[in-house]
Structures are given as structure tokens and as C-alpha cells.
GROMACS .gro file of C-alpha atoms in nm:
model
  178
    1UNK     CA    1  10.861  -3.556  10.289
    2UNK     CA    2  10.533  -3.429  10.433
    3UNK     CA    3  10.700  -3.105  10.518
    4UNK     CA    4  10.831  -3.068  10.160
    5UNK     CA    5  10.483  -3.124  10.025
    6UNK     CA    6  10.333  -2.878  10.271
    7UNK     CA    7  10.118  -3.141  10.441
    8UNK     CA    8  10.270  -3.092  10.779
    9UNK     CA    9  10.000  -2.922  10.983
   10UNK     CA   10  10.217  -2.797  11.261
   11UNK     CA   11  10.499  -2.651  11.058
   12UNK     CA   12  10.475  -2.317  10.885
   13UNK     CA   13  10.405  -2.336  10.514
   14UNK     CA   14  10.709  -2.278  10.293
   15UNK     CA   15  10.723  -1.946  10.116
   16UNK     CA   16  10.656  -1.963   9.744
   17UNK     CA   17  10.954  -1.890   9.522
   18UNK     CA   18  10.890  -1.600   9.283
   19UNK     CA   19  10.884  -1.719   8.917
   20UNK     CA   20  11.033  -1.392   8.781
   21UNK     CA   21  11.308  -1.200   8.940
   22UNK     CA   22  11.208  -0.853   9.053
   23UNK     CA   23  11.524  -0.694   8.901
   24UNK     CA   24  11.587  -0.748   8.530
   25UNK     CA   25  11.915  -0.890   8.423
   26UNK     CA   26  12.170  -0.608   8.401
   27UNK     CA   27  12.267  -0.687   8.036
   28UNK     CA   28  11.907  -0.696   7.903
   29UNK     CA   29  11.746  -0.350   7.881
   30UNK     CA   30  11.395  -0.330   8.009
   31UNK     CA   31  11.152  -0.230   7.731
   32UNK     CA   32  10.879   0.008   7.832
   33UNK     CA   33  10.581   0.063   7.610
   34UNK     CA   34  10.537   0.421   7.499
   35UNK     CA   35  10.196   0.543   7.398
   36UNK     CA   36  10.128   0.833   7.164
   37UNK     CA   37   9.986   1.153   7.306
   38UNK     CA   38   9.742   1.384   7.132
   39UNK     CA   39   9.898   1.589   6.853
   40UNK     CA   40  10.198   1.361   6.795
   41UNK     CA   41  10.049   1.183   6.493
   42UNK     CA   42   9.921   1.388   6.197
   43UNK     CA   43   9.572   1.295   6.087
   44UNK     CA   44   9.491   1.314   5.715
   45UNK     CA   45   9.137   1.279   5.586
   46UNK     CA   46   9.155   1.097   5.255
   47UNK     CA   47   8.790   1.127   5.149
   48UNK     CA   48   8.555   1.323   5.364
   49UNK     CA   49   8.263   1.284   5.125
   50UNK     CA   50   8.239   1.059   4.822
   51UNK     CA   51   8.123   1.340   4.587
   52UNK     CA   52   8.421   1.570   4.661
   53UNK     CA   53   8.766   1.513   4.508
   54UNK     CA   54   9.052   1.458   4.750
   55UNK     CA   55   9.229   1.776   4.861
   56UNK     CA   56   9.563   1.857   4.697
   57UNK     CA   57   9.876   1.755   4.881
   58UNK     CA   58  10.114   2.051   4.888
   59UNK     CA   59  10.422   1.846   4.976
   60UNK     CA   60  10.386   1.608   4.680
   61UNK     CA   61  10.282   1.873   4.430
   62UNK     CA   62  10.577   2.098   4.519
   63UNK     CA   63  10.822   1.811   4.480
   64UNK     CA   64  10.662   1.710   4.150
   65UNK     CA   65  10.681   2.071   4.031
   66UNK     CA   66  11.055   2.085   4.108
   67UNK     CA   67  11.112   1.759   3.922
   68UNK     CA   68  10.927   1.890   3.617
   69UNK     CA   69  11.116   2.221   3.625
   70UNK     CA   70  11.450   2.038   3.634
   71UNK     CA   71  11.341   1.816   3.344
   72UNK     CA   72  11.235   2.122   3.142
   73UNK     CA   73  11.571   2.292   3.204
   74UNK     CA   74  11.757   1.978   3.094
   75UNK     CA   75  11.549   1.951   2.777
   76UNK     CA   76  11.598   2.321   2.696
   77UNK     CA   77  11.975   2.285   2.735
   78UNK     CA   78  11.972   1.976   2.512
   79UNK     CA   79  11.764   2.162   2.252
   80UNK     CA   80  12.005   2.458   2.253
   81UNK     CA   81  12.304   2.223   2.211
   82UNK     CA   82  12.132   2.040   1.923
   83UNK     CA   83  12.047   2.368   1.748
   84UNK     CA   84  12.408   2.487   1.784
   85UNK     CA   85  12.533   2.159   1.636
   86UNK     CA   86  12.289   2.194   1.344
   87UNK     CA   87  12.418   2.548   1.275
   88UNK     CA   88  12.779   2.423   1.283
   89UNK     CA   89  12.703   2.141   1.041
   90UNK     CA   90  12.516   2.372   0.803
   91UNK     CA   91  12.817   2.608   0.807
   92UNK     CA   92  13.049   2.319   0.726
   93UNK     CA   93  12.826   2.213   0.436
   94UNK     CA   94  12.830   2.568   0.293
   95UNK     CA   95  13.210   2.585   0.318
   96UNK     CA   96  13.249   2.248   0.143
   97UNK     CA   97  13.013   2.353  -0.135
   98UNK     CA   98  13.205   2.681  -0.185
   99UNK     CA   99  13.537   2.496  -0.203
  100UNK     CA  100  13.394   2.249  -0.455
  101UNK     CA  101  13.253   2.529  -0.672
  102UNK     CA  102  13.587   2.714  -0.666
  103UNK     CA  103  13.775   2.397  -0.766
  104UNK     CA  104  13.535   2.328  -1.053
  105UNK     CA  105  13.563   2.689  -1.175
  106UNK     CA  106  13.943   2.669  -1.168
  107UNK     CA  107  13.930   2.340  -1.362
  108UNK     CA  108  13.698   2.488  -1.625
  109UNK     CA  109  13.924   2.790  -1.664
  110UNK     CA  110  14.235   2.570  -1.704
  111UNK     CA  111  14.061   2.360  -1.971
  112UNK     CA  112  13.947   2.670  -2.159
  113UNK     CA  113  14.300   2.807  -2.157
  114UNK     CA  114  14.436   2.478  -2.287
  115UNK     CA  115  14.170   2.458  -2.555
  116UNK     CA  116  14.248   2.816  -2.661
  117UNK     CA  117  14.617   2.735  -2.668
  118UNK     CA  118  14.560   2.432  -2.892
  119UNK     CA  119  14.337   2.607  -3.143
  120UNK     CA  120  14.568   2.871  -3.302
  121UNK     CA  121  14.856   2.655  -3.428
  122UNK     CA  122  14.985   2.299  -3.425
  123UNK     CA  123  15.314   2.413  -3.271
  124UNK     CA  124  15.129   2.569  -2.977
  125UNK     CA  125  14.929   2.249  -2.943
  126UNK     CA  126  15.246   2.046  -2.909
  127UNK     CA  127  15.381   2.289  -2.650
  128UNK     CA  128  15.057   2.277  -2.445
  129UNK     CA  129  15.020   1.898  -2.458
  130UNK     CA  130  15.218   1.837  -2.133
  131UNK     CA  131  15.006   2.095  -1.951
  132UNK     CA  132  14.688   1.932  -2.081
  133UNK     CA  133  14.806   1.591  -1.964
  134UNK     CA  134  14.886   1.730  -1.618
  135UNK     CA  135  14.540   1.886  -1.579
  136UNK     CA  136  14.326   1.699  -1.330
  137UNK     CA  137  14.041   1.495  -1.470
  138UNK     CA  138  13.701   1.497  -1.304
  139UNK     CA  139  13.602   1.134  -1.297
  140UNK     CA  140  13.348   0.994  -1.060
  141UNK     CA  141  13.413   0.633  -0.965
  142UNK     CA  142  13.290   0.409  -0.697
  143UNK     CA  143  13.530   0.233  -0.466
  144UNK     CA  144  13.907   0.259  -0.460
  145UNK     CA  145  14.105   0.321  -0.773
  146UNK     CA  146  14.311   0.019  -0.879
  147UNK     CA  147  14.677   0.017  -0.778
  148UNK     CA  148  14.931   0.051  -1.055
  149UNK     CA  149  15.100  -0.276  -1.143
  150UNK     CA  150  15.438  -0.150  -1.023
  151UNK     CA  151  15.303  -0.112  -0.666
  152UNK     CA  152  15.144  -0.454  -0.650
  153UNK     CA  153  15.339  -0.715  -0.461
  154UNK     CA  154  15.437  -1.026  -0.657
  155UNK     CA  155  15.234  -1.336  -0.568
  156UNK     CA  156  15.389  -1.562  -0.308
  157UNK     CA  157  15.508  -1.900  -0.436
  158UNK     CA  158  15.305  -2.189  -0.309
  159UNK     CA  159  15.490  -2.424  -0.079
  160UNK     CA  160  15.376  -2.783  -0.072
  161UNK     CA  161  15.296  -2.881   0.284
  162UNK     CA  162  15.409  -3.219   0.418
  163UNK     CA  163  15.149  -3.484   0.480
  164UNK     CA  164  15.037  -3.515   0.844
  165UNK     CA  165  15.149  -3.811   1.051
  166UNK     CA  166  14.862  -4.050   1.111
  167UNK     CA  167  14.970  -4.176   1.452
  168UNK     CA  168  14.638  -4.349   1.516
  169UNK     CA  169  14.693  -4.587   1.224
  170UNK     CA  170  14.896  -4.903   1.283
  171UNK     CA  171  15.234  -4.892   1.113
  172UNK     CA  172  15.258  -4.511   1.104
  173UNK     CA  173  15.622  -4.529   1.203
  174UNK     CA  174  15.706  -4.704   0.877
  175UNK     CA  175  15.552  -4.422   0.667
  176UNK     CA  176  15.685  -4.131   0.878
  177UNK     CA  177  16.042  -4.194   0.776
  178UNK     CA  178  16.246  -4.218   1.097
   0.00000   0.00000   0.00000
């Protein structure tokens, strides 16, 4: 026991056991610290003096300029598309107005011809009556025109529904009619 404790004077002292192995474990990579050398890290002075504005950053301003140019191009394309759509719609409106005016002129002319045909003699009036009845009438109404009675479906006859079975009431079997 004295020898284990190193109290034995005559015996050589035991060698101390190293606490860490000299070789790292083969599966764990050994991490070495790497220090930066001069010139590897860019240095940027944010404010050299308080009375001077900060210097412009060319990398950010160029990127911002490209973003703004792309946004302007998109907005110009959208504007051109909107203007083309406006021109198309205006053209459609003009065509519709021309068609309406032509239809109204034709209607006026047909009415004048019928009125002229009715004026000279009663026999001509009787002959022109079917043409006058067939002439379209300009009537402005709101909503749908009513359906003629011949097209309307006849009303469905009402069928009396049977009374429900009240199964939660005592004696429901007597009233259900087995």
C-alpha cells in the first residue's frame, strides 16, 4: 500500500499517467484555430468625422438602381397595355354607337314610309297595316319582359304530406297504423 501511495522511500516513484492522450481519437478531427492575416478582412469606416455624411456605397446603390430600373420598365409596360386596352374599348364604344344610330335611322325611315302609305287612301292603309304591325317598336323597359301565358308552365298541384310519426310519444304505434 505504501508503494501505491508513493510513500516507499526506497522504491522509485511511479510515473504519472498522462490525463490526455497525445494522439487524438482517429474519428474526431482536430480543430486548429486559424487567425486572420492582414488584408483578409475589408475595413469600412462608417463615420470618420461627425460633420461629414457617410460615403456612398457603390455596391448597394448599383443594386438599388437596377431594382428601380426594372420597376420602371414594368410600370411602363403596364401603362402601355392599359392605354392599348383603353383605345380598344373606345373603338368598341364608337362601333356600338354607329350601329345604334343606323338602326334608329332605319326604324325612322320605315315608320315614315308606313305613315306615307297610310295617308293617301284607306285601301292603302289596310294593305300597309300588317307591315306596320310587324315594325319593331322602340320601348325602353327595365328588367325582363314578361313571358307570354302560353309559355308559362301550369302550377303544380299541391300534395298533402303525411303527418310525421312521433316515435318519442308513448302509444305512437297505435296512431301510425300498422
